[in-house]
Short mmCIF file of the C-alpha atoms (twelve columns), coordinates in Angstrom:
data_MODEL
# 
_entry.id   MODEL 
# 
loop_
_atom_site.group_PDB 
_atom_site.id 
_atom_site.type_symbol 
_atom_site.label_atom_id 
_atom_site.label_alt_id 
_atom_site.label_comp_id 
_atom_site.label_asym_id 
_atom_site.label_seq_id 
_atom_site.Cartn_x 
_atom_site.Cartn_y 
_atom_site.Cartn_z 
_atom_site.pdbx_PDB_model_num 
ATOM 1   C CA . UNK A 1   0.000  0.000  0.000   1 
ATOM 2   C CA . UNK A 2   1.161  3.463  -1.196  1 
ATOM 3   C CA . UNK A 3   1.806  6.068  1.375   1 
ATOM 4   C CA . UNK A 4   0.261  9.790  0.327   1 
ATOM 5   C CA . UNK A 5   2.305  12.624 0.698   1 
ATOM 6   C CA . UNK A 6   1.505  14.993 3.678   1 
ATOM 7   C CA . UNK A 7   2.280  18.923 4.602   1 
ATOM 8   C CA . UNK A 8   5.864  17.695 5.733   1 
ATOM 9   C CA . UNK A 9   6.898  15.919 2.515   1 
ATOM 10  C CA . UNK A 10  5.639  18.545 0.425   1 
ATOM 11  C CA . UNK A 11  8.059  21.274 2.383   1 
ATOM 12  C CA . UNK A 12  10.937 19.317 2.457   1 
ATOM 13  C CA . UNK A 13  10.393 18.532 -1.136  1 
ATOM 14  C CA . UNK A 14  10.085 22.302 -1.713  1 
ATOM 15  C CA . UNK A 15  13.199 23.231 0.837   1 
ATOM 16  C CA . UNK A 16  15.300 20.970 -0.455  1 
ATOM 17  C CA . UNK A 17  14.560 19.608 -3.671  1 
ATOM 18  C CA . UNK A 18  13.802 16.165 -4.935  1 
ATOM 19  C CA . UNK A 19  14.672 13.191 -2.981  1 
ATOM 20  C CA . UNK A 20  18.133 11.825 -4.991  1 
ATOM 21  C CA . UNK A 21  20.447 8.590  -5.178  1 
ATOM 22  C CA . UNK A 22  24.145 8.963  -4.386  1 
ATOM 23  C CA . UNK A 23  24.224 12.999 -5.251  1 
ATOM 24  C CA . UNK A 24  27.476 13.584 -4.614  1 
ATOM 25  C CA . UNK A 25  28.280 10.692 -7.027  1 
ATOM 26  C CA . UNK A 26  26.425 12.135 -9.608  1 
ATOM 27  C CA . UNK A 27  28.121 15.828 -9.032  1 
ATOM 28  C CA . UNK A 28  31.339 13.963 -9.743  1 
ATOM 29  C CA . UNK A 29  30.397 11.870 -12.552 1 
ATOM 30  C CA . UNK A 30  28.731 14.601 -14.827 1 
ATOM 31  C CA . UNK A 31  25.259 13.345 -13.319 1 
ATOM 32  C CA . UNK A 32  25.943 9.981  -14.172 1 
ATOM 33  C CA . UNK A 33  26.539 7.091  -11.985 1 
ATOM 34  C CA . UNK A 34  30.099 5.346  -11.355 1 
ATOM 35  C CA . UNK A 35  28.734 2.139  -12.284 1 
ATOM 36  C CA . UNK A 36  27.613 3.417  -15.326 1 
ATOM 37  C CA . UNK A 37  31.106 4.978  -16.896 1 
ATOM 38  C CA . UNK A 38  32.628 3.020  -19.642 1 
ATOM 39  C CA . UNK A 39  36.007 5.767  -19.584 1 
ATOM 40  C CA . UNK A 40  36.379 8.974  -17.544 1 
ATOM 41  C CA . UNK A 41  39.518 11.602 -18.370 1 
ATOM 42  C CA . UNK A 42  40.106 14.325 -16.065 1 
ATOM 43  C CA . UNK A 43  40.333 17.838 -17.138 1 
ATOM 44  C CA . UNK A 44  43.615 18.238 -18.173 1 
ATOM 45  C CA . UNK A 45  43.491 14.955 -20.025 1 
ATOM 46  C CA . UNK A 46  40.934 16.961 -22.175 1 
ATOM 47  C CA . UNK A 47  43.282 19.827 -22.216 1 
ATOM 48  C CA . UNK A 48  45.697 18.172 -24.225 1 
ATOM 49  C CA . UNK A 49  45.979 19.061 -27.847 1 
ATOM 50  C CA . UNK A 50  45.825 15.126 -28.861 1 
ATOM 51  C CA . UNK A 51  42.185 13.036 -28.577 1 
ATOM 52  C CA . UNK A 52  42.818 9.745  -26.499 1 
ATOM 53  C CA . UNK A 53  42.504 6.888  -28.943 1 
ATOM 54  C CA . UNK A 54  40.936 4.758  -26.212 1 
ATOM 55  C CA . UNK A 55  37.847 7.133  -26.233 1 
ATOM 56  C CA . UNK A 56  37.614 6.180  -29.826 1 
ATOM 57  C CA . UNK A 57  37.700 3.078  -29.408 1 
ATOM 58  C CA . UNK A 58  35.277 2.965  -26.647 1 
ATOM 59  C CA . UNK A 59  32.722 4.472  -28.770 1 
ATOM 60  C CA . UNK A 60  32.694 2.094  -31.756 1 
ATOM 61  C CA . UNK A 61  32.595 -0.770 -28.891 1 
ATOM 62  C CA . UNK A 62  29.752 0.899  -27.009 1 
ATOM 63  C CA . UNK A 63  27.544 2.433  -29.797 1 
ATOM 64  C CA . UNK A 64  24.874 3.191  -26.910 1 
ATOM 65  C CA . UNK A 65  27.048 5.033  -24.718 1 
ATOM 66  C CA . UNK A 66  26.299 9.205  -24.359 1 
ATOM 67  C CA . UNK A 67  29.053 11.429 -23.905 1 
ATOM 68  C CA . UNK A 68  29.290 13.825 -20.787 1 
ATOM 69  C CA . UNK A 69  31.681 16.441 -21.124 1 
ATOM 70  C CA . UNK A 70  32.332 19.002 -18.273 1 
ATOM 71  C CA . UNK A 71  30.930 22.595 -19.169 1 
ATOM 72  C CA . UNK A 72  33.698 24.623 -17.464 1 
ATOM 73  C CA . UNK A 73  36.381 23.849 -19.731 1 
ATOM 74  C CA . UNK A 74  36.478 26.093 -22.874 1 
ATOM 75  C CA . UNK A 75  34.548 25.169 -25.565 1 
ATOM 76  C CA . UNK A 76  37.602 25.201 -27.885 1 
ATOM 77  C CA . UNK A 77  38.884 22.005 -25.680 1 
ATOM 78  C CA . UNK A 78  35.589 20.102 -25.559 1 
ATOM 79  C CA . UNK A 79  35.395 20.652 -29.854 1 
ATOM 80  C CA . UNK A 80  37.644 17.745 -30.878 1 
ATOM 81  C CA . UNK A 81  35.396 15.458 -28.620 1 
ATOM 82  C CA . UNK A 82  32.105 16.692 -29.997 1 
ATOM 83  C CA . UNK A 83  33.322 15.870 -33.467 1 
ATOM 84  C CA . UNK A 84  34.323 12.325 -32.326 1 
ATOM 85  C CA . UNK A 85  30.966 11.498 -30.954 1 
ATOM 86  C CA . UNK A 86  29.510 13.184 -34.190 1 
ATOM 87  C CA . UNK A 87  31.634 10.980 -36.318 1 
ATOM 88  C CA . UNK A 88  30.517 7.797  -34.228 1 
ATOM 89  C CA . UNK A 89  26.658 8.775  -34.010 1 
ATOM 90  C CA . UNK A 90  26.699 9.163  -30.105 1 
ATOM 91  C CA . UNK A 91  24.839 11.710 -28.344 1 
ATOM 92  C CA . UNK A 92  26.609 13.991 -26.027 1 
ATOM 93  C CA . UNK A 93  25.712 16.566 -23.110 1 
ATOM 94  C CA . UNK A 94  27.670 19.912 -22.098 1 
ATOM 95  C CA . UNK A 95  27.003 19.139 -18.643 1 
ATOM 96  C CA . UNK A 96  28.072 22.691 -16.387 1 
ATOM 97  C CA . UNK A 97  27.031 22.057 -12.412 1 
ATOM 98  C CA . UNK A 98  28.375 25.602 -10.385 1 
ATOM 99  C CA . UNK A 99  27.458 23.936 -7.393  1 
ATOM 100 C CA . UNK A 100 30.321 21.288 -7.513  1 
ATOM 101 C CA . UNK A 101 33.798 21.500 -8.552  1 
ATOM 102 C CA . UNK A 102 34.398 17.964 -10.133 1 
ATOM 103 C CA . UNK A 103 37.770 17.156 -11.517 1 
ATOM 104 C CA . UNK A 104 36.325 15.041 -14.313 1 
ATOM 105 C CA . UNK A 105 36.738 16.107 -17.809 1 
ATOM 106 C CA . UNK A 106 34.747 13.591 -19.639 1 
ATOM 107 C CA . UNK A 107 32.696 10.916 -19.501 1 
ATOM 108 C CA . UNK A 108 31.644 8.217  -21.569 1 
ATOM 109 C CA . UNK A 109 28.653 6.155  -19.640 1 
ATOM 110 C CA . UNK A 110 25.765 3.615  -20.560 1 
ATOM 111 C CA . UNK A 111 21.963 4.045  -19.137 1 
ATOM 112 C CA . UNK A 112 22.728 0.571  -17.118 1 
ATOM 113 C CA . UNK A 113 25.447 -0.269 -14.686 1 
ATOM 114 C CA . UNK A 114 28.594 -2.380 -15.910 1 
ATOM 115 C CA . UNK A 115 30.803 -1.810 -12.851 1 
ATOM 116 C CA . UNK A 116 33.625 -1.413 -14.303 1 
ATOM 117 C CA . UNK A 117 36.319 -1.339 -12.381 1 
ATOM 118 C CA . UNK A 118 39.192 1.089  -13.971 1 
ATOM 119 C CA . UNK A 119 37.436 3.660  -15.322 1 
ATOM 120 C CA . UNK A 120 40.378 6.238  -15.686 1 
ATOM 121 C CA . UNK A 121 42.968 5.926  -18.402 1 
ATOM 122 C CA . UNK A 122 46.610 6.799  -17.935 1 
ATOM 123 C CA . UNK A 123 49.675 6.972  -19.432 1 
ATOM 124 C CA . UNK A 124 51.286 4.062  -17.790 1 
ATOM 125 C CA . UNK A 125 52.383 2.346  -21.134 1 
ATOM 126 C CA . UNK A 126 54.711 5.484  -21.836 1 
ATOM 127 C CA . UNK A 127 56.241 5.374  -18.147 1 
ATOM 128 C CA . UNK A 128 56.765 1.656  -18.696 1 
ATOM 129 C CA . UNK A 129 58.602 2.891  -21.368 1 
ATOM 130 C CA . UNK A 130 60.855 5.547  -19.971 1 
ATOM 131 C CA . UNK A 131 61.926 3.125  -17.116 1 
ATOM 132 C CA . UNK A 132 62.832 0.370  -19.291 1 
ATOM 133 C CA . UNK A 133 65.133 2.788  -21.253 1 
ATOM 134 C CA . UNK A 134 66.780 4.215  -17.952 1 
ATOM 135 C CA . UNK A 135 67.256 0.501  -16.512 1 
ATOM 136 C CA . UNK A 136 68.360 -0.261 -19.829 1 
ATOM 137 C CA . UNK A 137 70.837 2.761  -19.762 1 
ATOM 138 C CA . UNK A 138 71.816 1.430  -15.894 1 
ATOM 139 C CA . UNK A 139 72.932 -1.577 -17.022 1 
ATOM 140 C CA . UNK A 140 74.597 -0.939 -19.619 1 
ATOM 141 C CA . UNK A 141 76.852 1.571  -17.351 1 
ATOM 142 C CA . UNK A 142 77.204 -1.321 -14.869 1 
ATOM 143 C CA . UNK A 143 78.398 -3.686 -17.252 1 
ATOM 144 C CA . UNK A 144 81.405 -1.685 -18.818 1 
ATOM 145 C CA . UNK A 145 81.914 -0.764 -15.024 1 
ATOM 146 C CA . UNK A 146 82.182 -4.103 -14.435 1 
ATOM 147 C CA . UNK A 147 84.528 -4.485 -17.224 1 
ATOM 148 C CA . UNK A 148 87.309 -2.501 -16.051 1 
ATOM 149 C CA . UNK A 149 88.139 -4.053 -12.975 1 
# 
């Protein structure tokens, strides 16, 4: 059996707003849930000059997925990533909240949870890199060190 709304749950509706799930989750996430996000960059990942291939490559895997971009970057940074989801037929959403300060850029999410678990991409495969090439250049020191005695 249904409860009716009273006096009270009409002024707390009216003082503070509707009744939500996880807010400051949403705030975050470009109003999206965590469970929902297929890839999230943060701001500056946006702010660089290059497009993240993975994005890409997100969208042609998950042709459902809507784009969430954060509204208080310049426009000029969000462009590149309006053309992508153009390109791929997604829809997208210039989402600006000035009641949160989120550090999230962008967000790629579905209207259903997946849960996945690494949501953020890094550069990790070019700092791989770099340390390879300075053990690489250790080594090679130690071995002609190595040599002379």
């Amino acid at each position: 059996m249904s409860r009716q709304p009273n006096l009270d749950d009409y002024l707390l509706k009216g003082m503070y707003g509707e009744k939500q799930l996880k807010p400051d989750e949403k705030r975050k996430y470009l109003g999206t849930f965590r469970e929902r996000i297929v890839v999230a960059l943060k701001k500056s990942q946006v702010m660089e000059k290059q497009i993240y291939s993975e994005v890409e490559d997100l969208m042609k895997k998950n042709p459902k997925a809507k784009l969430l971009l954060n509204g208080d970057l310049s426009y000029t940074f969000l462009t590149k990533y309006i053309q992508l989801a153009r390109k791929h037929n997604h829809s997208y959403s210039i989402v600006t909240n000035n009641d949160s300060n989120t550090p999230i850029g962008l967000v790629l999410a579905l209207d259903y949870a997946i849960n996945k678990e690494n949501i953020y991409i890094t550069k990790a495969s070019n700092q791989q890199t770099e340390t390879i090439k300075k053990e690489g250049l250790w080594s090679s020191l130690k071995g002609v060190l190595i040599k002379k005695k």
